[in-house]
Short mmCIF file of C-alpha atoms and ligand atoms in Angstrom, two decimals:
data_model
loop_
_atom_site.label_atom_id
_atom_site.label_comp_id
_atom_site.label_asym_id
_atom_site.label_seq_id
_atom_site.Cartn_x
_atom_site.Cartn_y
_atom_site.Cartn_z
CA UNK A 2 324.45 19.68 137.67
CA UNK A 3 325.53 15.20 137.85
CA UNK A 4 325.12 13.88 134.66
CA UNK A 5 324.16 10.20 135.04
CA UNK A 6 327.92 8.64 134.95
CA UNK A 7 328.21 11.45 137.32
CA UNK A 8 330.24 14.09 135.95
CA UNK A 9 329.41 17.69 136.86
CA UNK A 10 328.20 19.14 133.64
CA UNK A 11 327.78 23.04 133.43
CA UNK A 12 324.28 24.61 133.85
CA UNK A 13 324.61 28.16 134.53
CA UNK A 14 328.15 29.99 134.23
CA UNK A 15 329.53 33.55 135.05
CA UNK A 16 325.97 34.82 136.16
CA UNK A 17 326.25 38.38 138.19
CA UNK A 18 322.97 40.54 138.44
CA UNK A 19 321.62 42.51 141.38
CA UNK A 20 317.77 43.38 142.08
CA UNK A 21 316.97 46.50 144.13
CA UNK A 22 314.60 47.34 146.34
CA UNK A 23 311.59 47.82 144.65
CA UNK A 24 313.06 47.01 141.16
CA UNK A 25 312.39 44.53 138.57
CA UNK A 26 315.00 42.31 137.46
CA UNK A 27 314.46 39.99 134.22
CA UNK A 28 315.91 36.79 133.49
CA UNK A 29 315.00 35.87 129.41
CA UNK A 30 315.20 33.26 127.76
CA UNK A 31 314.18 29.98 125.45
CA UNK A 32 313.49 26.93 127.58
CA UNK A 33 316.50 24.99 128.59
CA UNK A 34 318.45 28.39 129.24
CA UNK A 35 319.08 27.74 133.08
CA UNK A 36 316.27 30.24 134.16
CA UNK A 37 314.66 28.34 136.80
CA UNK A 38 317.48 26.20 137.52
CA UNK A 39 318.82 30.29 138.64
CA UNK A 40 315.97 31.13 140.39
CA UNK A 41 316.26 27.78 142.50
CA UNK A 42 319.43 28.23 143.49
CA UNK A 43 318.48 31.89 145.23
CA UNK A 44 316.66 29.70 147.02
CA UNK A 45 318.75 27.32 147.80
CA UNK A 46 316.34 24.57 146.33
CA UNK A 47 317.73 22.99 143.49
CA UNK A 48 317.35 19.33 142.41
CA UNK A 49 319.62 17.23 144.46
CA UNK A 50 322.05 16.68 141.31
CA UNK A 51 322.78 20.35 140.86
CA UNK A 52 325.55 21.58 142.97
CA UNK A 53 326.53 25.23 143.41
CA UNK A 54 330.55 24.73 142.67
CA UNK A 55 331.38 28.64 143.39
CA UNK A 56 329.96 32.33 143.66
CA UNK A 57 328.04 33.86 145.90
CA UNK A 58 324.41 35.14 147.05
CA UNK A 59 324.09 37.99 148.97
CA UNK A 60 320.59 38.78 150.29
CA UNK A 61 321.38 42.62 152.29
CA UNK A 62 325.11 41.56 152.56
CA UNK A 63 324.63 38.28 154.06
CA UNK A 64 326.01 35.44 151.85
CA UNK A 65 323.50 32.77 151.83
CA UNK A 66 325.58 30.41 150.85
CA UNK A 67 327.29 30.16 154.31
CA UNK A 68 324.06 29.61 155.53
CA UNK A 69 322.63 26.23 157.29
CA UNK A 70 319.36 24.47 155.99
CA UNK A 71 317.42 25.50 159.32
CA UNK A 72 318.52 29.45 158.58
CA UNK A 73 317.70 28.77 155.04
CA UNK A 74 314.30 27.76 156.28
CA UNK A 75 313.67 30.71 158.00
CA UNK A 76 314.17 32.54 155.43
CA UNK A 77 312.02 31.52 152.45
CA UNK A 78 308.98 32.92 153.08
CA UNK A 79 309.95 36.04 154.84
CA UNK A 80 313.41 37.76 153.34
CA UNK A 81 312.60 35.89 150.02
CA UNK A 82 310.14 33.89 148.27
CA UNK A 83 308.91 32.44 145.24
CA UNK A 84 306.04 31.81 142.92
CA UNK A 85 307.14 28.20 141.12
CA UNK A 86 306.18 27.84 137.59
CA UNK A 87 303.66 25.59 138.54
CA UNK A 88 301.21 26.66 140.39
CA UNK A 89 298.87 23.75 140.32
CA UNK A 90 301.56 21.28 141.57
CA UNK A 91 302.61 24.33 143.97
CA UNK A 92 298.94 24.72 145.46
CA UNK A 93 297.62 21.11 147.38
CA UNK A 94 294.38 20.17 145.73
CA UNK A 95 293.73 18.81 149.44
CA UNK A 96 293.19 21.98 150.99
CA UNK A 97 291.68 25.39 150.77
CA UNK A 98 293.57 28.14 149.20
CA UNK A 99 292.68 30.16 152.86
CA UNK A 100 293.93 27.05 154.59
CA UNK A 101 296.63 26.83 152.98
CA UNK A 102 297.67 30.85 153.18
CA UNK A 103 297.17 30.52 157.06
CA UNK A 104 299.22 27.73 157.03
CA UNK A 105 302.48 30.45 155.69
CA UNK A 106 300.94 32.92 158.35
CA UNK A 107 301.22 30.35 161.36
CA UNK A 108 305.04 29.47 160.02
CA UNK A 109 306.72 32.73 159.16
CA UNK A 110 304.31 35.01 162.04
CA UNK A 111 302.72 33.09 165.01
CA UNK A 112 299.10 33.84 163.25
CA UNK A 113 296.73 31.10 164.12
CA UNK A 114 292.65 30.53 163.98
CA UNK A 115 290.80 33.48 163.55
CA UNK A 116 293.25 36.38 163.28
CA UNK A 117 295.42 34.17 159.98
CA UNK A 118 291.49 33.37 158.55
CA UNK A 119 291.09 37.01 158.75
CA UNK A 120 295.30 38.41 157.08
CA UNK A 121 294.77 35.09 154.61
CA UNK A 122 290.93 37.00 152.90
CA UNK A 123 292.72 40.16 153.66
CA UNK A 124 295.54 38.47 151.08
CA UNK A 125 292.92 37.35 149.14
CA UNK A 126 291.75 40.80 148.41
CA UNK A 127 295.56 42.32 148.44
CA UNK A 128 295.07 40.64 145.28
CA UNK A 129 292.36 41.51 143.86
CA UNK A 130 290.03 38.12 144.02
CA UNK A 131 286.68 38.68 144.15
CA UNK A 132 284.66 37.50 146.88
CA UNK A 133 287.92 36.45 149.04
CA UNK A 134 285.49 35.66 152.30
CA UNK A 135 283.82 33.05 149.86
CA UNK A 136 286.67 31.83 147.85
CA UNK A 137 288.83 31.75 151.19
CA UNK A 138 287.38 28.35 151.50
CA UNK A 139 287.66 26.74 148.29
CA UNK A 140 289.88 23.97 146.94
CA UNK A 141 292.26 25.31 144.44
CA UNK A 142 290.24 23.20 141.39
CA UNK A 143 287.41 25.28 141.87
CA UNK A 144 289.29 28.53 141.29
CA UNK A 145 290.24 29.15 137.09
CA UNK A 146 294.10 29.67 136.61
CA UNK A 147 294.05 33.61 136.94
CA UNK A 148 292.95 33.54 140.14
CA UNK A 149 295.12 30.39 141.29
CA UNK A 150 298.47 32.22 140.41
CA UNK A 151 296.48 35.39 142.58
CA UNK A 152 296.50 32.99 145.42
CA UNK A 153 300.52 31.98 144.50
CA UNK A 154 300.76 35.80 144.38
CA UNK A 155 298.88 36.53 148.16
CA UNK A 156 301.00 33.05 149.66
CA UNK A 157 304.89 34.52 148.36
CA UNK A 158 303.58 37.85 149.85
CA UNK A 159 302.33 36.43 153.39
CA UNK A 160 306.09 36.64 155.00
CA UNK A 161 306.62 40.28 153.30
CA UNK A 162 309.24 39.56 151.83
CA UNK A 163 312.36 41.56 150.46
CA UNK A 164 312.96 39.84 147.75
CA UNK A 165 309.75 37.68 145.11
CA UNK A 166 311.14 35.52 142.93
CA UNK A 167 308.21 35.01 139.95
CA UNK A 168 309.03 32.20 137.69
CA UNK A 169 307.44 32.84 134.06
CA UNK A 170 303.84 33.99 136.74
CA UNK A 171 301.65 33.91 133.63
CA UNK A 172 302.28 31.03 131.43
CA UNK A 173 298.84 29.11 131.39
CA UNK A 174 296.83 32.39 131.61
CA UNK A 175 295.36 33.94 128.83
CA UNK A 176 297.28 37.83 127.44
CA UNK A 177 294.36 39.66 129.57
CA UNK A 178 294.87 37.57 132.56
CA UNK A 179 299.07 37.78 131.89
CA UNK A 180 298.52 41.40 131.72
CA UNK A 181 296.36 41.71 134.77
CA UNK A 182 298.85 39.92 136.82
CA UNK A 183 301.81 41.99 135.91
CA UNK A 184 299.99 45.13 136.58
CA UNK A 185 299.28 43.72 140.10
CA UNK A 186 302.94 42.68 140.58
CA UNK A 187 304.00 46.20 139.90
CA UNK A 188 300.98 47.24 142.04
CA UNK A 189 302.24 45.57 144.25
CA UNK A 190 305.77 45.91 144.42
CA UNK A 191 305.23 49.69 144.52
CA UNK A 192 303.02 48.87 147.85
CA UNK A 193 305.62 46.99 149.36
CA UNK A 194 308.99 47.73 148.02
CA UNK A 195 309.75 44.29 147.36
CA UNK A 196 312.82 43.50 144.96
CA UNK A 197 311.08 41.49 142.06
CA UNK A 198 313.02 39.52 139.90
CA UNK A 199 310.58 38.35 137.35
CA UNK A 200 311.45 35.16 134.49
CA UNK A 201 309.45 35.07 131.37
CA UNK A 202 310.62 33.93 127.91
CA UNK A 203 308.70 36.75 127.10
CA UNK A 204 310.74 39.18 126.07
CA UNK A 205 307.77 41.75 124.78
CA UNK A 206 305.73 41.15 128.11
CA UNK A 207 308.18 42.26 130.91
CA UNK A 208 309.48 45.10 128.48
CA UNK A 209 307.82 47.87 130.25
CA UNK A 210 307.64 45.99 133.34
CA UNK A 211 311.71 45.59 133.89
CA UNK A 212 313.94 47.96 134.91
CA UNK A 213 316.75 45.92 133.79
CA UNK A 214 316.69 42.99 131.95
CA UNK A 215 319.50 39.64 131.49
CA UNK A 216 319.10 37.64 128.23
CA UNK A 217 319.46 34.19 129.39
CA UNK A 218 321.37 31.87 126.55
CA UNK A 219 322.30 28.01 127.54
CA UNK A 220 323.17 29.01 130.97
CA UNK A 221 325.11 32.28 129.57
CA UNK A 222 324.44 35.93 130.21
CA UNK A 223 324.63 37.09 126.50
CA UNK A 224 323.52 40.65 126.54
CA UNK A 225 322.06 42.78 129.62
CA UNK A 226 321.24 46.44 129.92
CA UNK A 227 318.14 48.99 131.20
CA UNK A 228 315.01 47.58 129.92
CA UNK A 229 314.81 50.41 127.17
CA UNK A 230 318.19 49.96 125.13
CA UNK A 231 317.54 46.03 125.45
CA UNK A 232 313.89 46.32 123.14
CA UNK A 233 314.64 49.43 121.75
CA UNK A 234 318.48 48.57 120.95
CA UNK A 235 319.38 44.85 121.04
CA UNK A 236 323.13 44.38 120.10
CA UNK A 237 323.04 40.30 120.04
CA UNK A 238 321.62 38.51 117.29
CA UNK A 239 319.93 36.38 119.78
CA UNK A 240 317.87 38.84 121.64
CA UNK A 241 317.28 40.64 118.19
CA UNK A 242 315.71 37.25 117.41
CA UNK A 243 313.73 36.78 120.75
CA UNK A 244 312.46 40.48 120.14
CA UNK A 245 311.63 39.42 115.92
CA UNK A 246 309.16 36.62 118.03
CA UNK A 247 307.03 39.09 119.90
CA UNK A 248 304.44 39.76 117.24
CA UNK A 249 304.24 43.61 118.53
CA UNK A 250 308.20 44.35 117.41
CA UNK A 251 307.51 42.05 114.60
CA UNK A 252 303.69 44.11 113.28
CA UNK A 253 305.49 47.55 114.67
CA UNK A 254 304.82 50.31 112.38
CA UNK A 255 308.60 51.53 112.26
CA UNK A 256 310.87 49.60 110.38
CA UNK A 257 313.27 48.17 113.32
CA UNK A 258 316.54 49.66 113.73
CA UNK A 259 318.73 46.66 113.45
CA UNK A 260 318.99 43.91 110.85
CA UNK A 261 315.63 41.82 110.24
CA UNK A 262 317.30 38.32 110.90
CA UNK A 263 313.57 36.31 111.09
CA UNK A 264 312.93 33.88 113.69
CA UNK A 265 316.01 31.61 115.02
CA UNK A 266 316.69 28.36 113.85
CA UNK A 267 317.37 25.29 115.82
CA UNK A 268 317.20 25.04 119.88
CA UNK A 269 319.16 25.71 122.26
CA UNK A 270 321.98 23.04 123.19
CA UNK A 271 321.68 20.08 125.18
CA UNK A 272 323.61 20.46 128.75
CA UNK A 273 326.95 18.45 127.93
CA UNK A 274 327.10 19.83 124.59
CA UNK A 275 328.23 23.24 124.93
CA UNK A 276 331.82 24.12 124.60
CA UNK A 277 334.01 26.97 125.36
CA UNK A 278 333.13 28.22 122.12
CA UNK A 279 329.61 30.85 121.63
CA UNK A 280 326.90 28.48 122.35
CA UNK A 281 324.82 30.91 119.95
CA UNK A 282 327.59 30.12 117.21
CA UNK A 283 325.43 27.42 115.53
CA UNK A 284 321.72 28.91 115.43
CA UNK A 285 323.24 32.52 114.44
CA UNK A 286 322.99 34.03 110.99
CA UNK A 287 325.91 37.09 111.35
CA UNK A 288 328.59 33.87 112.49
CA UNK A 289 331.78 35.16 111.45
CA UNK A 290 335.34 33.56 111.02
CA UNK A 291 336.08 34.97 114.78
CA UNK A 292 333.20 33.57 116.10
CA UNK A 293 334.71 30.58 115.19
CA UNK A 294 338.12 30.61 116.26
CA UNK A 295 338.06 31.75 119.97
CA UNK A 296 335.89 31.49 123.23
CA UNK A 297 332.77 33.36 123.86
CA UNK A 298 333.84 36.31 125.23
CA UNK A 299 332.86 38.41 128.37
CA UNK A 300 330.02 40.42 128.89
CA UNK A 301 331.59 43.73 127.29
CA UNK A 302 330.38 47.01 128.53
CA UNK A 303 328.67 48.64 125.33
CA UNK A 304 327.43 51.95 127.06
CA UNK A 305 325.99 52.89 130.14
CA UNK A 306 324.36 49.64 131.59
CA UNK A 307 324.58 47.97 128.60
CA UNK A 308 327.24 45.23 128.28
CA UNK A 309 327.09 42.15 125.44
CA UNK A 310 328.85 39.13 124.73
CA UNK A 311 329.48 39.09 121.15
CA UNK A 312 332.53 38.93 118.95
CA UNK A 313 331.05 40.40 116.23
CA UNK A 314 330.38 43.34 118.87
CA UNK A 315 333.26 43.10 120.46
CA UNK A 316 335.12 43.88 117.28
CA UNK A 317 332.97 46.65 115.69
CA UNK A 318 331.89 44.50 112.84
CA UNK A 319 328.34 45.17 113.14
N1 ATP B 408 315.33 18.30 137.52
C1 ATP B 408 316.28 18.72 136.65
N2 ATP B 408 316.75 17.32 135.90
C2 ATP B 408 318.16 17.01 135.58
N3 ATP B 408 318.06 18.39 134.43
C3 ATP B 408 316.73 19.61 135.02
C4 ATP B 408 316.11 19.66 135.83
N4 ATP B 408 315.30 19.96 135.66
C5 ATP B 408 316.13 21.15 134.42
N5 ATP B 408 316.99 20.62 134.23
C6 ATP B 408 317.89 21.17 133.18
O1 ATP B 408 318.61 22.03 133.46
C7 ATP B 408 318.75 23.27 131.82
C8 ATP B 408 317.94 24.23 132.80
O2 ATP B 408 316.90 24.19 132.61
P1 ATP B 408 316.03 25.64 133.81
O3 ATP B 408 314.61 24.60 133.92
O4 ATP B 408 316.75 26.37 134.88
O5 ATP B 408 315.46 26.09 132.18
P2 ATP B 408 314.65 27.22 132.03
O6 ATP B 408 315.29 28.21 131.63
O7 ATP B 408 313.61 28.01 133.81
O8 ATP B 408 313.42 26.46 131.31
P3 ATP B 408 311.68 27.24 130.75
O9 ATP B 408 311.32 28.27 130.31
O10 ATP B 408 311.54 25.54 130.01
O11 ATP B 408 310.83 26.45 132.72
C9 ATP B 408 318.29 22.54 131.06
O12 ATP B 408 318.89 21.59 130.63
C10 ATP B 408 316.96 21.67 131.79
O13 ATP B 408 317.06 20.51 130.98
MG1 MG B 409 311.81 27.48 134.23
#
């Protein structure tokens, strides 16, 4: 990202992952870790001040960074689509939800008139909106938060994408609706075989839904692995701290198999204040001399499908 003086400040570094057909990969981390910027980079929808300085984004073998703006426009909504973090700002308050879904259908599938309306109603049914024939004529403000989120999912699915990016699809919703939306995403994924990139700050919420989890901290991946390993055998102190914040894990019957570090003190360092050393150092209860004298280590494989970036793990001292 370019700061006020025009200097480049790193937002996301060395991030590498893939999402397979029919699989869910979750990006998890606290606010400001770079989750949304990663998603927007994949869609090539980054705000103006942000630039991609190196790397590749492959969608079925095509490097998206080599495509023209026009080519990207035709891919968005069709090959890849995104459920944005703010449903109220992503939906236009002046148009009915049916008109907004129909617009996507017109743009991507050339459907118009009654065919688009019928398909919009069918999509509202797919996302389990009751009385879809009536709700198709509702304006966003006439729907509950959960319903609006379902409309967003219907719009994202309208072009039958191969990759669906869901950026905090349930932040504004209460826990029961959150569970329904996650169930719905899982169901729709089974039916369509889409690859899903799920973004959330809630590690507990995605534990069951995700096949793989990447834990981001200050723009770097600090731990990655299959979901069960990350949740049941976390190795990075930050991942453990995140799990300690999940009531299910803190109130669970069995004692946790890792050292209880309590809540994570402090905050994610702001952009521009991140050095080469471990960005979590200042907040880490397990920080040792080795952590202070070297730059943050690369992700180190510690088991099949499990990697961690932590000197204490690399040195085998934990
Ligand atoms: N439009 C913007 N202009 C300048 N900086 C931004 C902008 N949007 C985000 N940032 C900064 O970029 C970094 C990454 O932000 P990002 O939105 O990706 O975080 P996030 O992990 O999605 O957080 P949250 O959980 O709050 O959505 C943060 O330091 C943030 O302050
Ligand atoms: Mg975000």
